[in-house]
Amino acid sequence: MYKNIMVPTDGSALSRSAIAAAIKLAKSTGAKVTAFYAAPPATPLVYGGLLPVSYVSPGEHSAIIKKAAERYLGVAAMAAKAAGVKCKLAHVTSDFPAEAIIAAARKEKCDLIFISSHSRRGIARMLLGSETQKVIANAKIPVLVHR
């Protein structure tokens, strides 16, 4: 059936639930899992009035991303190990998480994207968008949405 299941994570409880379900599916089909995290890039210096509100150097930002990726992807690594499922970990920095997920799935030769959905509605969906919806609309491989 499936040989390589991509499971993106944003560190949320819902994505942790999707990781567990994806690993369960992988175990039952003999597939491996590729856990993926698309980190947001550093933002420019933000000013409030005339004073800078915050600034993080590129090096500090890289360290923050590395720490978040280790924490978020570590959940998948530990769950896969406990289930006896092969697991690869990958992360990138991107302004466009949906595009990064699709590109990583293509690069890793995944045949399924197993993604969670926060089910935002109304104004929240308009303002925040739906990365899951973008993945569904643009992926060339099957997408399974976990809620």
XYZ file of N, CA, C and O in Angstrom:
588
model
N 0.836 -1.179 0.000
C 0.000 0.000 0.000
C 0.886 1.249 0.000
O 1.300 1.688 -1.030
N 1.191 1.807 1.187
C 2.069 2.970 1.266
C 3.449 2.525 1.704
O 3.599 1.611 2.507
N 4.460 3.216 1.167
C 5.841 2.869 1.502
C 6.512 3.931 2.351
O 7.398 3.634 3.135
N 6.112 5.207 2.158
C 6.740 6.312 2.876
C 5.685 7.372 3.160
O 5.208 8.036 2.249
N 5.329 7.530 4.419
C 4.267 8.442 4.827
C 4.871 9.715 5.413
O 5.596 9.662 6.403
N 4.556 10.851 4.783
C 4.992 12.161 5.286
C 3.995 12.608 6.353
O 2.784 12.585 6.127
N 4.519 12.987 7.524
C 3.660 13.527 8.579
C 4.249 14.855 9.052
O 5.232 14.884 9.776
N 3.661 15.967 8.583
C 4.139 17.284 9.014
C 3.683 17.563 10.445
O 2.621 17.101 10.873
N 4.477 18.333 11.166
C 4.115 18.712 12.527
C 4.382 20.190 12.748
O 5.305 20.754 12.175
N 3.546 20.788 13.590
C 3.787 22.160 14.030
C 3.956 22.203 15.548
O 3.958 23.255 16.157
N 4.061 21.020 16.148
C 4.265 20.934 17.586
C 2.988 20.972 18.398
O 3.026 20.801 19.620
N 1.849 21.164 17.751
C 0.578 21.251 18.478
C 0.120 19.875 18.950
O 0.592 18.841 18.464
N -0.830 19.869 19.873
C -1.396 18.611 20.359
C -2.047 17.846 19.211
O -1.933 16.624 19.128
N -2.700 18.566 18.306
C -3.344 17.911 17.172
C -2.323 17.258 16.252
O -2.526 16.138 15.780
N -1.202 17.910 16.016
C -0.190 17.288 15.155
C 0.493 16.116 15.863
O 0.881 15.138 15.220
N 0.596 16.172 17.184
C 1.126 15.015 17.920
C 0.181 13.822 17.788
O 0.616 12.678 17.642
N -1.115 14.092 17.794
C -2.106 13.029 17.588
C -1.984 12.460 16.173
O -2.084 11.243 15.975
N -1.760 13.318 15.192
C -1.579 12.863 13.812
C -0.321 12.007 13.681
O -0.317 11.006 12.949
N 0.737 12.378 14.387
C 1.966 11.578 14.370
C 1.674 10.168 14.862
O 2.064 9.179 14.235
N 0.969 10.064 15.981
C 0.646 8.743 16.538
C -0.186 7.922 15.558
O 0.075 6.727 15.350
N -1.171 8.558 14.930
C -2.027 7.847 13.979
C -1.255 7.457 12.717
O -1.446 6.362 12.175
N -0.372 8.326 12.247
C 0.429 8.026 11.055
C 1.369 6.852 11.325
O 1.565 5.982 10.457
N 1.949 6.821 12.505
C 2.852 5.723 12.856
C 2.071 4.413 12.971
O 2.537 3.360 12.528
N 0.874 4.492 13.497
C 0.027 3.296 13.574
C -0.280 2.780 12.166
O -0.197 1.574 11.910
N -0.619 3.689 11.249
C -0.876 3.301 9.856
C 0.384 2.720 9.224
O 0.339 1.695 8.548
N 1.517 3.367 9.453
C 2.789 2.894 8.895
C 3.110 1.488 9.392
O 3.530 0.625 8.612
N 2.906 1.263 10.656
C 3.184 -0.064 11.227
C 2.294 -1.120 10.574
O 2.759 -2.202 10.222
N 1.023 -0.793 10.374
C 0.088 -1.776 9.815
C 0.335 -2.046 8.334
O -0.035 -3.107 7.833
N 0.970 -1.110 7.633
C 1.216 -1.300 6.199
C 2.680 -1.607 5.879
O 3.018 -1.817 4.721
N 3.534 -1.564 6.896
C 4.950 -1.809 6.663
C 5.679 -0.615 6.057
O 6.766 -0.760 5.506
N 5.088 0.561 6.173
C 5.690 1.778 5.615
C 6.673 2.391 6.600
O 6.681 2.081 7.791
N 7.479 3.303 6.103
C 8.305 4.133 6.976
C 7.627 5.499 7.069
O 6.717 5.808 6.284
N 8.073 6.312 8.000
C 7.504 7.641 8.220
C 8.598 8.685 8.025
O 9.729 8.495 8.457
N 8.225 9.765 7.378
C 9.098 10.933 7.291
C 8.397 12.053 8.042
O 7.360 12.557 7.604
N 8.918 12.416 9.201
C 8.359 13.512 9.998
C 8.994 14.813 9.524
O 10.204 14.867 9.282
N 8.180 15.855 9.392
C 8.645 17.100 8.773
C 8.138 18.314 9.537
O 6.990 18.365 9.963
N 9.017 19.305 9.669
C 8.671 20.569 10.316
C 9.144 21.717 9.432
O 10.311 21.760 9.034
N 8.223 22.638 9.108
C 8.561 23.843 8.349
C 8.528 25.020 9.315
O 7.465 25.461 9.745
N 9.700 25.503 9.679
C 9.816 26.596 10.643
C 9.627 27.942 9.953
O 10.035 28.118 8.805
N 9.032 28.894 10.640
C 8.907 30.234 10.064
C 10.265 30.930 10.042
O 11.084 30.724 10.939
N 10.502 31.719 9.015
C 11.781 32.435 8.938
C 11.837 33.573 9.959
O 10.814 33.969 10.520
N 13.037 34.102 10.161
C 13.210 35.244 11.059
C 12.456 36.431 10.487
O 12.394 36.620 9.278
N 11.865 37.196 11.378
C 11.177 38.407 10.933
C 12.117 39.586 11.114
O 13.002 39.563 11.975
N 11.922 40.610 10.296
C 12.787 41.785 10.456
C 12.522 42.475 11.786
O 11.541 42.181 12.473
N 13.372 43.396 12.111
C 13.239 44.177 13.333
C 11.869 44.857 13.362
O 11.443 45.461 12.390
N 11.160 44.707 14.469
C 9.830 45.289 14.599
C 9.918 46.491 15.535
O 10.513 46.403 16.603
N 9.336 47.602 15.102
C 9.361 48.819 15.914
C 7.989 49.117 16.486
O 6.980 48.953 15.822
N 7.957 49.545 17.722
C 6.753 50.070 18.362
C 7.063 51.516 18.692
O 7.885 51.789 19.553
N 6.455 52.434 17.978
C 6.833 53.836 18.132
C 8.208 54.014 17.514
O 8.426 53.688 16.368
N 9.170 54.474 18.289
C 10.526 54.669 17.786
C 11.513 53.653 18.342
O 12.681 53.662 17.982
N 11.049 52.781 19.219
C 11.942 51.822 19.855
C 11.735 50.422 19.281
O 10.608 50.007 19.029
N 12.822 49.691 19.086
C 12.650 48.319 18.610
C 11.965 47.470 19.676
O 12.317 47.529 20.847
N 10.960 46.718 19.261
C 10.227 45.845 20.169
C 11.028 44.572 20.415
O 11.135 44.093 21.530
N 11.575 44.017 19.351
C 12.371 42.806 19.528
C 13.331 42.637 18.359
O 13.098 43.140 17.274
N 14.398 41.912 18.644
C 15.355 41.575 17.603
C 16.040 40.280 18.001
O 16.461 40.107 19.139
N 16.093 39.373 17.064
C 16.804 38.123 17.265
C 17.804 38.011 16.124
O 17.441 38.137 14.957
N 19.051 37.785 16.459
C 20.071 37.662 15.426
C 19.826 36.404 14.605
O 19.166 35.464 15.075
N 20.359 36.341 13.389
C 20.185 35.127 12.575
C 20.699 33.869 13.282
O 20.074 32.814 13.200
N 21.788 33.994 14.007
C 22.316 32.848 14.742
C 21.379 32.389 15.848
O 21.163 31.192 16.041
N 20.829 33.368 16.578
C 19.864 33.035 17.630
C 18.609 32.402 17.033
O 18.056 31.453 17.584
N 18.170 32.935 15.892
C 16.985 32.382 15.242
C 17.236 30.942 14.797
O 16.378 30.077 14.976
N 18.403 30.675 14.253
C 18.749 29.306 13.847
C 18.733 28.358 15.039
O 18.254 27.227 14.937
N 19.233 28.826 16.163
C 19.245 27.999 17.375
C 17.825 27.724 17.855
O 17.507 26.602 18.289
N 16.960 28.719 17.765
C 15.555 28.548 18.165
C 14.879 27.516 17.258
O 14.156 26.634 17.732
N 15.123 27.629 15.961
C 14.543 26.675 15.008
C 15.051 25.265 15.287
O 14.275 24.309 15.305
N 16.351 25.137 15.514
C 16.929 23.818 15.768
C 16.302 23.197 17.019
O 15.936 22.018 17.020
N 16.141 23.992 18.057
C 15.564 23.489 19.303
C 14.104 23.077 19.101
O 13.671 22.021 19.572
N 13.331 23.899 18.399
C 11.926 23.567 18.125
C 11.829 22.315 17.267
O 11.017 21.421 17.548
N 12.649 22.217 16.234
C 12.633 21.044 15.350
C 12.970 19.779 16.133
O 12.310 18.746 15.970
N 13.968 19.862 16.989
C 14.342 18.687 17.800
C 13.189 18.271 18.710
O 12.905 17.089 18.854
N 12.520 19.253 19.307
C 11.408 18.948 20.209
C 10.215 18.371 19.437
O 9.685 17.321 19.789
N 9.800 19.040 18.348
C 8.628 18.607 17.590
C 8.869 17.272 16.892
O 8.024 16.385 16.917
N 10.027 17.143 16.255
C 10.323 15.911 15.519
C 10.717 14.773 16.454
O 10.560 13.603 16.114
N 11.209 15.140 17.628
C 11.559 14.118 18.616
C 10.354 13.291 19.033
O 10.479 12.102 19.332
N 9.180 13.897 19.046
C 7.950 13.173 19.357
C 7.755 12.039 18.356
O 7.455 10.901 18.728
N 7.952 12.343 17.079
C 7.805 11.327 16.026
C 8.884 10.264 16.136
O 8.606 9.069 15.998
N 10.100 10.687 16.378
C 11.210 9.734 16.476
C 10.987 8.740 17.605
O 11.179 7.528 17.426
N 10.560 9.237 18.772
C 10.338 8.348 19.920
C 9.158 7.411 19.680
O 9.232 6.220 19.984
N 8.071 7.936 19.115
C 6.892 7.104 18.857
C 7.199 6.036 17.808
O 6.780 4.883 17.947
N 7.939 6.408 16.773
C 8.294 5.447 15.725
C 9.204 4.362 16.283
O 9.019 3.174 15.995
N 10.173 4.769 17.083
C 11.083 3.792 17.683
C 10.312 2.801 18.553
O 10.534 1.588 18.478
N 9.388 3.318 19.363
C 8.591 2.454 20.237
C 7.729 1.481 19.442
O 7.483 0.357 19.877
N 7.288 1.912 18.249
C 6.437 1.063 17.411
C 7.236 0.175 16.464
O 6.660 -0.657 15.771
N 8.542 0.393 16.406
C 9.361 -0.387 15.484
C 9.201 0.046 14.037
O 9.352 -0.749 13.110
N 8.918 1.334 13.829
C 8.731 1.890 12.490
C 9.940 2.757 12.141
O 10.371 3.573 12.959
N 10.472 2.569 10.930
C 11.577 3.425 10.482
C 11.071 4.851 10.329
O 9.972 5.074 9.828
N 11.902 5.799 10.754
C 11.483 7.203 10.732
C 12.648 8.098 10.337
O 13.735 7.990 10.891
N 12.385 8.967 9.374
C 13.359 9.981 8.970
C 12.820 11.329 9.431
O 11.617 11.581 9.382
N 13.705 12.199 9.882
C 13.330 13.525 10.353
C 13.890 14.576 9.404
O 15.037 14.472 8.969
N 13.076 15.584 9.095
C 13.533 16.654 8.209
C 12.857 17.958 8.612
O 11.708 17.960 9.058
N 13.597 19.053 8.462
C 12.993 20.359 8.684
C 13.637 21.402 7.781
O 14.776 21.239 7.340
N 12.869 22.438 7.480
C 13.340 23.563 6.670
C 12.788 24.841 7.283
O 11.891 24.805 8.124
N 13.289 25.960 6.813
C 12.739 27.261 7.153
C 12.037 27.769 5.909
O 12.615 27.755 4.825
N 10.781 28.186 6.069
C 10.011 28.593 4.895
C 8.898 29.568 5.270
O 8.256 29.418 6.304
N 8.659 30.524 4.386
C 7.517 31.423 4.515
C 6.220 30.724 4.135
O 5.142 31.202 4.450
N 6.336 29.614 3.411
C 5.181 28.935 2.845
C 5.169 27.465 3.257
O 5.649 26.601 2.525
N 4.625 27.166 4.439
C 4.662 25.794 4.950
C 4.049 24.761 4.012
O 4.604 23.679 3.848
N 2.916 25.060 3.401
C 2.271 24.082 2.512
C 3.185 23.719 1.346
O 3.340 22.542 1.008
N 3.798 24.719 0.747
C 4.723 24.457 -0.361
C 5.923 23.652 0.123
O 6.406 22.761 -0.577
N 6.405 23.960 1.323
C 7.552 23.231 1.874
C 7.190 21.775 2.132
O 7.995 20.871 1.879
N 5.978 21.530 2.633
C 5.525 20.155 2.885
C 5.467 19.370 1.591
O 5.976 18.240 1.499
N 4.881 19.957 0.561
C 4.753 19.274 -0.730
C 6.126 19.023 -1.345
O 6.399 17.927 -1.854
N 7.011 20.008 -1.280
C 8.361 19.842 -1.830
C 9.132 18.755 -1.083
O 9.831 17.936 -1.700
N 8.998 18.734 0.250
C 9.696 17.708 1.035
C 9.130 16.323 0.742
O 9.887 15.351 0.650
N 7.821 16.224 0.576
C 7.207 14.928 0.244
C 7.734 14.424 -1.100
O 8.027 13.239 -1.261
N 7.872 15.334 -2.052
C 8.414 14.964 -3.368
C 9.876 14.539 -3.237
O 10.283 13.490 -3.744
N 10.674 15.331 -2.516
C 12.094 15.045 -2.344
C 12.321 13.700 -1.659
O 13.210 12.937 -2.040
N 11.496 13.396 -0.652
C 11.666 12.161 0.118
C 10.931 10.969 -0.506
O 10.914 9.891 0.070
N 10.286 11.218 -1.661
C 9.548 10.169 -2.382
C 8.436 9.557 -1.519
O 8.251 8.338 -1.486
N 7.703 10.421 -0.830
C 6.575 9.977 -0.017
C 5.388 9.681 -0.931
O 5.226 10.317 -1.969
N 4.575 8.722 -0.542
C 3.399 8.393 -1.337
C 2.094 8.710 -0.604
O 1.010 8.405 -1.092
N 2.191 9.351 0.570
C 1.026 9.819 1.317
C 1.475 10.951 2.232
O 2.531 10.869 2.858
N 0.662 12.003 2.299
C 0.869 13.063 3.285
C -0.241 12.900 4.315
O -1.424 12.949 3.992
N 0.133 12.671 5.562
C -0.786 12.451 6.682
C -0.722 13.705 7.539
O 0.225 13.896 8.288
N -1.713 14.587 7.413
C -1.621 15.916 8.001
C -2.807 16.205 8.912
O -3.919 15.745 8.671
N -2.562 16.962 9.959
C -3.649 17.349 10.863
C -4.302 18.623 10.345
O -3.739 19.347 9.532
N -5.503 18.873 10.844
C -6.223 20.095 10.489
C -6.783 20.713 11.758
O -7.419 20.035 12.562
N -6.540 21.997 11.917
C -7.051 22.713 13.084
C -8.503 23.136 12.899
O -9.118 23.647 13.820
N -9.023 22.955 11.698
C -10.434 23.254 11.387
C -10.824 24.680 11.733
O -11.887 24.931 12.284
N -9.961 25.618 11.392
C -10.315 27.021 11.628
C -11.460 27.408 10.705
O -11.524 26.977 9.567
N -12.325 28.254 11.211
C -13.463 28.698 10.427
C -13.580 30.218 10.509
O -12.957 30.849 11.350
N -14.369 30.755 9.629
C -14.691 32.176 9.663
C -13.476 33.068 9.520
O -12.600 32.836 8.695
N -13.418 34.089 10.345
C -12.373 35.103 10.251
C -10.990 34.521 10.532
O -10.009 34.918 9.910
N -10.894 33.563 11.448
C -9.596 32.950 11.751
C -9.029 32.275 10.514
O -7.839 32.362 10.229
N -9.891 31.598 9.754
C -9.420 30.930 8.532
C -8.981 31.959 7.494
O -7.993 31.770 6.801
N -9.748 33.066 7.388
C -9.390 34.100 6.416
C -8.057 34.741 6.771
O -7.226 34.995 5.905
N -7.832 35.007 8.066
C -6.608 35.681 8.478
C -5.403 34.742 8.521
O -4.307 35.115 8.125
N -5.606 33.529 9.027
C -4.499 32.596 9.204
C -4.328 31.652 8.025
O -3.276 31.061 7.850
N -5.381 31.495 7.232
C -5.309 30.574 6.116
C -5.351 29.143 6.601
O -5.436 28.876 7.795
N -5.325 28.237 5.684
C -5.320 26.832 6.037
C -4.214 26.142 5.259
O -4.337 25.907 4.061
N -3.142 25.840 5.956
C -2.031 25.144 5.301
C -2.486 23.763 4.836
O -2.093 23.303 3.765
N -3.343 23.113 5.618
C -3.860 21.806 5.227
C -4.627 21.917 3.913
O -4.448 21.099 3.009
N -5.472 22.923 3.804
C -6.250 23.120 2.573
C -5.329 23.351 1.382
O -5.571 22.831 0.289
N -4.261 24.102 1.588
C -3.305 24.354 0.499
C -2.589 23.072 0.085
O -2.337 22.842 -1.091
N -2.261 22.229 1.066
C -1.623 20.951 0.753
C -2.589 20.082 -0.048
O -2.223 19.507 -1.077
N -3.841 19.999 0.402
C -4.841 19.202 -0.308
C -4.983 19.684 -1.752
O -5.038 18.873 -2.686
N -5.051 20.986 -1.932
C -5.276 21.561 -3.262
C -4.100 21.377 -4.211
O -4.294 21.291 -5.423
N -2.879 21.289 -3.680
C -1.708 21.313 -4.554
C -0.874 20.044 -4.584
O -0.008 19.902 -5.453
N -1.092 19.132 -3.672
C -0.287 17.908 -3.638
C -0.659 16.996 -4.803
O -1.822 16.908 -5.193
N 0.337 16.325 -5.323
C 0.122 15.376 -6.423
C 0.013 13.941 -5.912
O -0.127 13.014 -6.693
N 0.112 13.788 -4.592
C -0.026 12.465 -3.982
C -1.218 12.510 -3.025
O -1.683 13.598 -2.676
N -1.717 11.360 -2.583
C -2.853 11.368 -1.655
C -2.538 12.115 -0.361
O -1.392 12.094 0.120
N -3.556 12.762 0.187
C -3.448 13.481 1.449
C -4.533 12.945 2.374
O -5.712 12.922 2.007
N -4.138 12.512 3.556
C -5.078 12.037 4.560
C -5.127 13.096 5.658
O -4.076 13.453 6.207
N -6.313 13.619 5.945
C -6.467 14.666 6.954
C -6.913 14.042 8.264
O -7.927 13.343 8.312
N -6.156 14.308 9.305
C -6.429 13.771 10.646
C -7.024 14.849 11.524
O -6.515 15.956 11.583
N -8.125 14.516 12.204
C -8.740 15.477 13.160
C -8.859 14.836 14.496
O -9.022 13.692 14.669
